[in-house]
Structure formats: C-alpha cells, structure tokens
Tab-separated table of C-alpha atoms in Angstrom:
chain	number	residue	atom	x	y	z
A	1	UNK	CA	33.849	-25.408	-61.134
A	2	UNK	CA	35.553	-23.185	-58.622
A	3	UNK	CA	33.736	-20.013	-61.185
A	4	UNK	CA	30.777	-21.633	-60.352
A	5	UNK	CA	31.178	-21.324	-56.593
A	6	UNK	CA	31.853	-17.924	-56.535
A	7	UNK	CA	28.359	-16.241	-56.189
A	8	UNK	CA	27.968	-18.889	-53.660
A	9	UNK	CA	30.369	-17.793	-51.781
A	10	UNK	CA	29.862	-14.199	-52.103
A	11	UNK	CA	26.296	-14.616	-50.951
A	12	UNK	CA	27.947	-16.777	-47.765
A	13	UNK	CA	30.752	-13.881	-47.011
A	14	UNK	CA	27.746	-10.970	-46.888
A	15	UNK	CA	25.708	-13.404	-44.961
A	16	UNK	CA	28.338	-14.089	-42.076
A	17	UNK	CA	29.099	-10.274	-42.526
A	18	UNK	CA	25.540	-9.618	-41.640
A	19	UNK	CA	25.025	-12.145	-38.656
A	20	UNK	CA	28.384	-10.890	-36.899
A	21	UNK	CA	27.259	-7.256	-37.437
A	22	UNK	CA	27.716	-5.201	-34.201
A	23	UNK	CA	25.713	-2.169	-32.308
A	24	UNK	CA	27.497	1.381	-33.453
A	25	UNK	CA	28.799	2.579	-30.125
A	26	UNK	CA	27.561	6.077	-29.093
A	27	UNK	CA	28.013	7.241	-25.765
A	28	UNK	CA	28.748	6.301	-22.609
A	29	UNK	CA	26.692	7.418	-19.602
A	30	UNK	CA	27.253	7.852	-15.664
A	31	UNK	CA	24.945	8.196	-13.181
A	32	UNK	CA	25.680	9.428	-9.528
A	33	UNK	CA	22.377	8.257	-6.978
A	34	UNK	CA	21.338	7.774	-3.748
A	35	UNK	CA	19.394	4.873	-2.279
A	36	UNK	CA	17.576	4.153	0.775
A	37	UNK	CA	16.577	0.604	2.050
A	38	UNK	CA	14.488	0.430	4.924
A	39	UNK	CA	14.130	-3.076	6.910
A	40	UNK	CA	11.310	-3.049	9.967
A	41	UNK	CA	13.049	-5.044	12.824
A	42	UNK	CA	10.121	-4.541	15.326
A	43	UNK	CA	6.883	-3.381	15.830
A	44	UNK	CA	4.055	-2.466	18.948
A	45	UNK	CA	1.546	-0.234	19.285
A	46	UNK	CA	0.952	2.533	21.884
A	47	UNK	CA	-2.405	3.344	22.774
A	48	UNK	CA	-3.461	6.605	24.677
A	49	UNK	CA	-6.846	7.660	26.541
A	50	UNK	CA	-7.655	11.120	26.575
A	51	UNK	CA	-8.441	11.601	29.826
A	52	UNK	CA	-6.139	9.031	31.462
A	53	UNK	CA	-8.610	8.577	34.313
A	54	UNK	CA	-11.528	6.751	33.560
A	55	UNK	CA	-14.362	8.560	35.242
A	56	UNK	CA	-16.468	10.309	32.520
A	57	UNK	CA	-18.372	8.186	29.973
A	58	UNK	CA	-16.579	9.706	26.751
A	59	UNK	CA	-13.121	9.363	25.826
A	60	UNK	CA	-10.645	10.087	22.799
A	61	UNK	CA	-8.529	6.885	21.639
A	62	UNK	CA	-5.552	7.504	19.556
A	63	UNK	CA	-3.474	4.495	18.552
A	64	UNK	CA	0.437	4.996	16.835
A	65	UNK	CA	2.647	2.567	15.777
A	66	UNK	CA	6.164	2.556	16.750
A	67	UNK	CA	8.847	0.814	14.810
A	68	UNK	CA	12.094	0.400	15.113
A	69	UNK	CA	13.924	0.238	11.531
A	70	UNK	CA	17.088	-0.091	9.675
A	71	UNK	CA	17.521	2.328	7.308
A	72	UNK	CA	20.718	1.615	4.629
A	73	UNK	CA	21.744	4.325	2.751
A	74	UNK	CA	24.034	3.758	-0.435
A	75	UNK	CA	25.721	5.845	-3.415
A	76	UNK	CA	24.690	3.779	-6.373
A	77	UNK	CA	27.150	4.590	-9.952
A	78	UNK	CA	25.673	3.530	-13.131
A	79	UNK	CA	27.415	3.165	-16.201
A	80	UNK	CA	25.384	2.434	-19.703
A	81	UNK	CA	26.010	2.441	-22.877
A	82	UNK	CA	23.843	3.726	-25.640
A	83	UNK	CA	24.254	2.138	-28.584
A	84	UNK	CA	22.463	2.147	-32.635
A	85	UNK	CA	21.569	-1.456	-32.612
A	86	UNK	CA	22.754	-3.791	-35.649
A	87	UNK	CA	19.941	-4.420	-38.724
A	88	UNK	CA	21.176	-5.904	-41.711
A	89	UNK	CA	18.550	-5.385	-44.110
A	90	UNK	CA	19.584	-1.416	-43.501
A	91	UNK	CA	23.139	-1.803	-45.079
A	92	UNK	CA	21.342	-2.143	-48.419
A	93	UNK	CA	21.137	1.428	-48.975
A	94	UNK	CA	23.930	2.361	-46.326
A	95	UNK	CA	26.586	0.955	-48.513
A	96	UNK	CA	25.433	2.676	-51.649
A	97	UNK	CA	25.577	5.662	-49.826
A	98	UNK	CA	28.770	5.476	-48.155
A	99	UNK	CA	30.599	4.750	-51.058
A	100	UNK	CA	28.506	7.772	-52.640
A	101	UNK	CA	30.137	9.938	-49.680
A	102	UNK	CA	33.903	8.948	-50.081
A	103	UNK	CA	34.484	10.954	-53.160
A	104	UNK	CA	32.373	13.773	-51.043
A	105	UNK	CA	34.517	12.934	-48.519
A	106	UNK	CA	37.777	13.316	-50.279
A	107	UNK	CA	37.126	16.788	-51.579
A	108	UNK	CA	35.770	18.431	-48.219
A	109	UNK	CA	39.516	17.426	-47.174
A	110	UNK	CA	40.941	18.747	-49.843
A	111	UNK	CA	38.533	22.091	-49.022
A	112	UNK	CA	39.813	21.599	-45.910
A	113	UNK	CA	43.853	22.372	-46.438
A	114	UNK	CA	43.428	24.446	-49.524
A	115	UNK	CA	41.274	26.860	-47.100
A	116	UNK	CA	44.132	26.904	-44.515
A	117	UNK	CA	41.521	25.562	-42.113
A	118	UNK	CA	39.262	28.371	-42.360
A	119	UNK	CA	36.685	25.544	-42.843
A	120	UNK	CA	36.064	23.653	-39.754
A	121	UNK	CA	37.651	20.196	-39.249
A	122	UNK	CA	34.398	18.486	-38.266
A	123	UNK	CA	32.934	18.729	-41.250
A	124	UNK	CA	35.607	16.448	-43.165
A	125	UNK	CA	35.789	14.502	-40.388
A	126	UNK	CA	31.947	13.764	-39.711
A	127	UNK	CA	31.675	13.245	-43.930
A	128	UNK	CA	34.256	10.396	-43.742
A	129	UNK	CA	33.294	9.187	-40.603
A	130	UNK	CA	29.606	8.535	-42.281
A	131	UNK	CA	31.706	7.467	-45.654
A	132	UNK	CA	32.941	4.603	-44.128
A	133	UNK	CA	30.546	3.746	-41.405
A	134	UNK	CA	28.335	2.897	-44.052
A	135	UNK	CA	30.553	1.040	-46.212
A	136	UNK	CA	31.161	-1.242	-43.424
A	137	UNK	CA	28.514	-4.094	-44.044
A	138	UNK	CA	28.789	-5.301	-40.301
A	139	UNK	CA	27.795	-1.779	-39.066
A	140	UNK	CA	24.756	0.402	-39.391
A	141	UNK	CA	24.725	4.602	-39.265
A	142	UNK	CA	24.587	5.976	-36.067
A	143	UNK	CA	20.646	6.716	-35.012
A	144	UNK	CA	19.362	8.401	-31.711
A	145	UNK	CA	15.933	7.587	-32.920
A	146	UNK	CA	16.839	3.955	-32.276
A	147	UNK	CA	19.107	3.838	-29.855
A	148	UNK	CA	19.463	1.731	-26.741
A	149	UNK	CA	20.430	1.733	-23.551
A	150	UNK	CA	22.869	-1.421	-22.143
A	151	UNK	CA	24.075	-1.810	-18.587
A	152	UNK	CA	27.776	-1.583	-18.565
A	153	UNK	CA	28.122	-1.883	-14.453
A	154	UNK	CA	26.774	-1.256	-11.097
A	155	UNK	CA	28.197	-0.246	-8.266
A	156	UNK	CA	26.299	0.124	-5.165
A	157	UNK	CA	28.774	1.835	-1.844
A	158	UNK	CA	27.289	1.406	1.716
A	159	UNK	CA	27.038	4.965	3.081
A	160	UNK	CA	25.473	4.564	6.556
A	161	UNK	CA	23.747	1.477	8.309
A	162	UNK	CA	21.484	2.911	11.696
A	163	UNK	CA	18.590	2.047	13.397
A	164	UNK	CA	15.554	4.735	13.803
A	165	UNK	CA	12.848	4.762	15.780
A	166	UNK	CA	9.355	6.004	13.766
A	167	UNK	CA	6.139	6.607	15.228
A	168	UNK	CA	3.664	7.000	13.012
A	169	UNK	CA	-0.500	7.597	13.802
A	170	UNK	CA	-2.186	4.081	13.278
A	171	UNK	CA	-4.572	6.018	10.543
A	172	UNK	CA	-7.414	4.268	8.611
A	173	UNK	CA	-7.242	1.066	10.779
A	174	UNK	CA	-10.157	-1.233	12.267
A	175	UNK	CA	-9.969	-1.525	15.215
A	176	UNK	CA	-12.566	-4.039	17.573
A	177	UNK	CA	-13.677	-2.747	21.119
A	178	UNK	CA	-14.811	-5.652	22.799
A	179	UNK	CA	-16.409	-6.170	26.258
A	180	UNK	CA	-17.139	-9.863	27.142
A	181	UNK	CA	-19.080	-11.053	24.750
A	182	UNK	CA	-19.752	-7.442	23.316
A	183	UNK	CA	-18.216	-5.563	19.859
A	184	UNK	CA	-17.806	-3.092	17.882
A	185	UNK	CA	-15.753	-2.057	15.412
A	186	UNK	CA	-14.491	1.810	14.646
A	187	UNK	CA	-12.314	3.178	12.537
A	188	UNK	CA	-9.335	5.745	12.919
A	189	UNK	CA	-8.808	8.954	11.445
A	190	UNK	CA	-6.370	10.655	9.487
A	191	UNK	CA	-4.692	10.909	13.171
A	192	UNK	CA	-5.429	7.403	14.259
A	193	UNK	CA	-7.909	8.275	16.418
A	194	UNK	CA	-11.678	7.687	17.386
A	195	UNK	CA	-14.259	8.866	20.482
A	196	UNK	CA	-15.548	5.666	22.850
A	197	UNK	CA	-18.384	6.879	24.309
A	198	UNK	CA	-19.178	4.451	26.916
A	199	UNK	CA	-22.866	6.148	27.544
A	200	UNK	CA	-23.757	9.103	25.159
A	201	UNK	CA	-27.120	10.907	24.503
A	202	UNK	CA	-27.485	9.328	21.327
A	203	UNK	CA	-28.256	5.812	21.887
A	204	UNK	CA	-26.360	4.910	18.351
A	205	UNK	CA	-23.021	5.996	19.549
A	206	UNK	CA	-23.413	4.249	22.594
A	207	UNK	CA	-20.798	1.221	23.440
A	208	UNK	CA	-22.189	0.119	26.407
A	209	UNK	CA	-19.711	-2.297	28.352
A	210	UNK	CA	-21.020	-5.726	29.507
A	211	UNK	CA	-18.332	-6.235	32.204
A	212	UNK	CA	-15.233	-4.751	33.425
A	213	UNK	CA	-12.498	-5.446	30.983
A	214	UNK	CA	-13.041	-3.586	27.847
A	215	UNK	CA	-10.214	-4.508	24.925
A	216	UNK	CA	-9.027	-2.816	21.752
A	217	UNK	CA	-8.074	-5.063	19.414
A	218	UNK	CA	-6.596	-4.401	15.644
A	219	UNK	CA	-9.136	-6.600	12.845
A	220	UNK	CA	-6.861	-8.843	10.658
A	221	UNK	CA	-5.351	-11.612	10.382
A	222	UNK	CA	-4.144	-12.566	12.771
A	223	UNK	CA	-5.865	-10.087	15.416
A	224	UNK	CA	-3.710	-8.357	17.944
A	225	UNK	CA	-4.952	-7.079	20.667
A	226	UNK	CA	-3.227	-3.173	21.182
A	227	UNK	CA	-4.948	-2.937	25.050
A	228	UNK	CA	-7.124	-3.683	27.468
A	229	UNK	CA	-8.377	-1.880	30.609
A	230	UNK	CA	-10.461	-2.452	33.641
A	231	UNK	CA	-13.334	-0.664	34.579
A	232	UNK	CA	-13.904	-0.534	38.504
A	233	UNK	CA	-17.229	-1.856	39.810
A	234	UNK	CA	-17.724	1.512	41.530
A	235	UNK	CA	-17.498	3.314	37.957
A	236	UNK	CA	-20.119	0.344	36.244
A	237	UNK	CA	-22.186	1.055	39.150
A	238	UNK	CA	-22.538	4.844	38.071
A	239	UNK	CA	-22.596	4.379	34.869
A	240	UNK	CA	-25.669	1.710	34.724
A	241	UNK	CA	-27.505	4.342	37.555
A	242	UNK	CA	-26.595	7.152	34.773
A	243	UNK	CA	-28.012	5.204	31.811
A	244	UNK	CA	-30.825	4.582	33.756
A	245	UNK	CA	-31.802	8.060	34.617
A	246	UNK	CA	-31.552	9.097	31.536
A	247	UNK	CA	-33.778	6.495	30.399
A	248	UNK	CA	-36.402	7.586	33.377
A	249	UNK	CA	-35.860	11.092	31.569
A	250	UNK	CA	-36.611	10.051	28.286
A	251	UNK	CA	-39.730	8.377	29.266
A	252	UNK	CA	-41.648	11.715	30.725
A	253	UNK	CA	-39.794	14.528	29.739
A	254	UNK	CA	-40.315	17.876	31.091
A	255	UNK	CA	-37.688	21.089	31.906
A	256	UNK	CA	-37.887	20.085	35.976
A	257	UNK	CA	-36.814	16.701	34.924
A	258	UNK	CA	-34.229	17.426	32.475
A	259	UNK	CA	-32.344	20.074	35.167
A	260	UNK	CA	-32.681	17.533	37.870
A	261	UNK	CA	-30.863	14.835	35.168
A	262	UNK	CA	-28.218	17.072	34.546
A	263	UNK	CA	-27.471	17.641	38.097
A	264	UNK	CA	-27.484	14.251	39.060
A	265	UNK	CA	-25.033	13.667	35.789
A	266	UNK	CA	-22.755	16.229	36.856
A	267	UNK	CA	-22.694	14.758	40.730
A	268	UNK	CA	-21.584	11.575	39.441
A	269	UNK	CA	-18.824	12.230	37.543
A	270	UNK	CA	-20.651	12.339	34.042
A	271	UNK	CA	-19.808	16.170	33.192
A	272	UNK	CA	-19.549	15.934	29.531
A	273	UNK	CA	-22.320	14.038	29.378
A	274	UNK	CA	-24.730	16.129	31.325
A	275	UNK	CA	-23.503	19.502	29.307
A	276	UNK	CA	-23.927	17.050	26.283
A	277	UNK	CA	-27.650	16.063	27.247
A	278	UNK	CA	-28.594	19.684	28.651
A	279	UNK	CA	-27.582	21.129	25.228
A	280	UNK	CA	-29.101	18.715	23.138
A	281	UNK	CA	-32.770	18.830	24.957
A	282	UNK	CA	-33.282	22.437	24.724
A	283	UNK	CA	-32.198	23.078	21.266
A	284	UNK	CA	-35.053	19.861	20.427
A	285	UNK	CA	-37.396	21.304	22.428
A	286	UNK	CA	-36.457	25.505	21.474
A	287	UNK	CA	-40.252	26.363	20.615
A	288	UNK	CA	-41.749	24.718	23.761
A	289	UNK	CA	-42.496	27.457	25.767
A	290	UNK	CA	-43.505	25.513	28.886
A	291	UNK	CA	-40.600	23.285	28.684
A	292	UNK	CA	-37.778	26.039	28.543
A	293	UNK	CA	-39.502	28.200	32.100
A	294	UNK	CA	-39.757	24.870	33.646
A	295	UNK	CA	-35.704	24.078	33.673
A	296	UNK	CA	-35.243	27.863	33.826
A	297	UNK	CA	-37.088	27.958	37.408
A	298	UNK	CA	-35.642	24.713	38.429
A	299	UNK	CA	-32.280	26.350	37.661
A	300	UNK	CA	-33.111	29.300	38.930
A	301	UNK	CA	-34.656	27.562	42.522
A	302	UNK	CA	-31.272	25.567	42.687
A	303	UNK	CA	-29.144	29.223	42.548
C-alpha cells in the first residue's frame, strides 16, 4: 500500500518544492538623492502702474505674485534589491542541466589545481555555482533579462527647513478691469503685463471708464480683486473733453484741425496720446497733398 503512495508523494514533495520556491538574489543597490518639498504658506499680489501718476490716458500694468514658501530639503537613501524572480515550470530543464554541469563542474576543478591556478578560479567557481543553482528545484538560474527590482528601505534625512520669499510675474492670467458697471477682460504676457489705455486713437483698444474707481480683478473662482484706484474728477473731466475733441476731429478732418487736436492733447496732459494721434493721421493720409501743407503751415504759424 505504502508502494502505492509513493508517486503520490513524490508528485506532493516537487509540488511544495515548487510553491516555496524563492527569487535568486542578485544585487543589492544604493541610491544617494536629494529632495525638495515646497509648501505655499501665503500668497498676494502686487500690482504696478507704469507711470505711477495717473495723468496720461495710457498706462503699462504688470501684476507679480509674491509667495512666501517653505521649502524642505532632504537626503533620501534607497536600498533595492534586484532579484531573478521564482517560475517553476523553468526548473524542468534547469535541473537536467545542472546535474549535466556537475560532472563539468568537477573536472574544471580538477583543471583548476592540476594547472597550479594558471586557470582562473572563476571559472570553476561560476560552473558549480550554475551546477547546483539549477539542481535546486526551489530556485531558478540567475537572469538580468528578468530581473526585478524590490524596495529593501527608505530613508529620508531632513537637511534644511526655511522660508523663501518668490516673486514671480503673474504671466498668462485674466485679469477683469472693471469701472462701475463697465468690463473688460485682458490678458498678461509672458511678463505679466498688459497696456490700459483709458482713451486711445483706436476706438477698439479703448477702455473708457464710467466713473472714478476703476478695479483689476483676477477671473476665477473665486475672483480676487488685485487693486483698485481712483480717478480724480479733474482727470475724468479732461479725459471726456479729450475724447470729445477727438471725436469733433474725426468728424471733419483736415491738417489745421488735426495740429490744433494735437495741441490741445498735449496742453492737457494727453502727450502720448497726441504724438500717438499726430503719427497715425499723417501716415493715413501720406498721399493727400492738401492735407499734409495744411498741418505743416499750422505748425509752422504756431513756431
């Protein structure tokens, strides 16, 4: 009965020998890093007109945002180990050939001392070392094909713990300019920045304020508004008298008229504008003859 059994139990001894098979250790490996970990603590933007006195009717906007953040720095050490995972089903032609190797393995030691070590230990030593790895049914050949990678620990060492300050251009950002019931939206540049032109001599970049408080708030959600300023009465005054002269301009254009604009411009504050307009009218109207000796003599009569 007990003869009978023994296939059985052969069959159950390679089995268990095959489920308790383990990963054929190669290497271990140790890696030295650095790491950074960067927490934002607080926030606020800082918003700059270019000029700071409001007086002409064009000015440059740049927007940064500041930040204050704590930045960790540690050493990170890694330790894995790479390993030839365990397959069973591959011991049916590793133990044929280890057992194929031993006699190999036998003789290259024998080569070995009869040589007086003029042939080089490895070789004996890497022969036998595949002779009996692959005899052993609960471990596989090593592979660096297959081979994997398992964490063996992690250390992570605080190196420094501040607190910087970064300022960095608000680029790419919406941003709402809003007067009253008025808005429009522009967007930054590379620098975070954008021109307001509160009264420009083309009508479509013109952001015309309803009243006196004129705010710059960043689109999202939520909104926050970055700042607001207030426009003196005196300014809107000149500014609406500007807009219309132009207008009055526009309406029966001649040389005379445009010099007399631009003077009246430039009297009021509006510089930039009134080089802006000047420039603008006589390269449109370049070929008309009677148009360019008409501001010529008005400019000349005002010298």
């Amino acid at each position: 009965m007990r003869m009978k059994q023994l296939p059985l139990m052969a069959v159950l001894a390679i089995m268990s020998l095959v489920l308790v098979g383990c990963a054929n250790h190669l290497r271990d490996t140790e890696n030295v890093s650095q790491e950074d970990s960067k927490t934002v603590l607080n926030e606020k933007y800082d918003l700059k007109l270019t000029p700071e006195t409001i007086r002409d009717s064009s000015y440059h906007v740049e927007i940064e945002k500041l930040e204050s953040v704590e930045v960790k720095k540690y050493q990170v050490s890694t330790v894995k180990s790479i390993v030839t995972p365990y397959q069973g089903w591959r011991e049916v032609y590793e133990i044929p050939a280890g057992i194929g190797l031993l006699p190999v393995s036998i003789c290259s030691h024998l080569l070995f001392i009869c040589t007086f070590g003029i042939l080089p230990y490895d070789i004996p030593r890497n022969i036998t070392n595949l002779s009996f790895t692959g005899m052993n049914p609960a471990l596989n050949w090593e592979n660096e094909e297959r081979s994997e990678e398992n964490l063996v620990s992690l250390e992570r060492k605080m190196l420094s713990d501040v607190t910087e300050n970064v300022k960095t251009p608000l680029a790419h950002q919406d941003i709402a300019v809003r007067s009253e019931k008025q808005s429009r939206k522009y967007t930054t540049d590379d620098f975070g920045s954008f021109d307001l032109n509160f009264l420009a001599v083309n009508s479509a970049d013109t952001f015309f304020p309803e009243g006196r408080k004129v705010s710059f708030v960043v689109e999202g959600t939520p909104e926050k508004e970055l700042k607001y300023i207030i426009l003196t009465r005196d300014f809107l005054a000149r500014l609406v008298r500007a807009r219309s002269r132009i207008d009055s301009y526009r309406a029966n254009p001649s040389g005379k008229e445009l010099f007399e604009t631009v003077i009246y411009l430039e009297k009021n504050g509006f510089e930039q504008l009134a080089y802006s307009l000047e420039e603008s009218e006589l390269a449109r109207t370049a070929n008309d003859s009677r148009f360019q000796a008409d501001f010529k003599a008005a400019s000349a009569a005002q010298e």
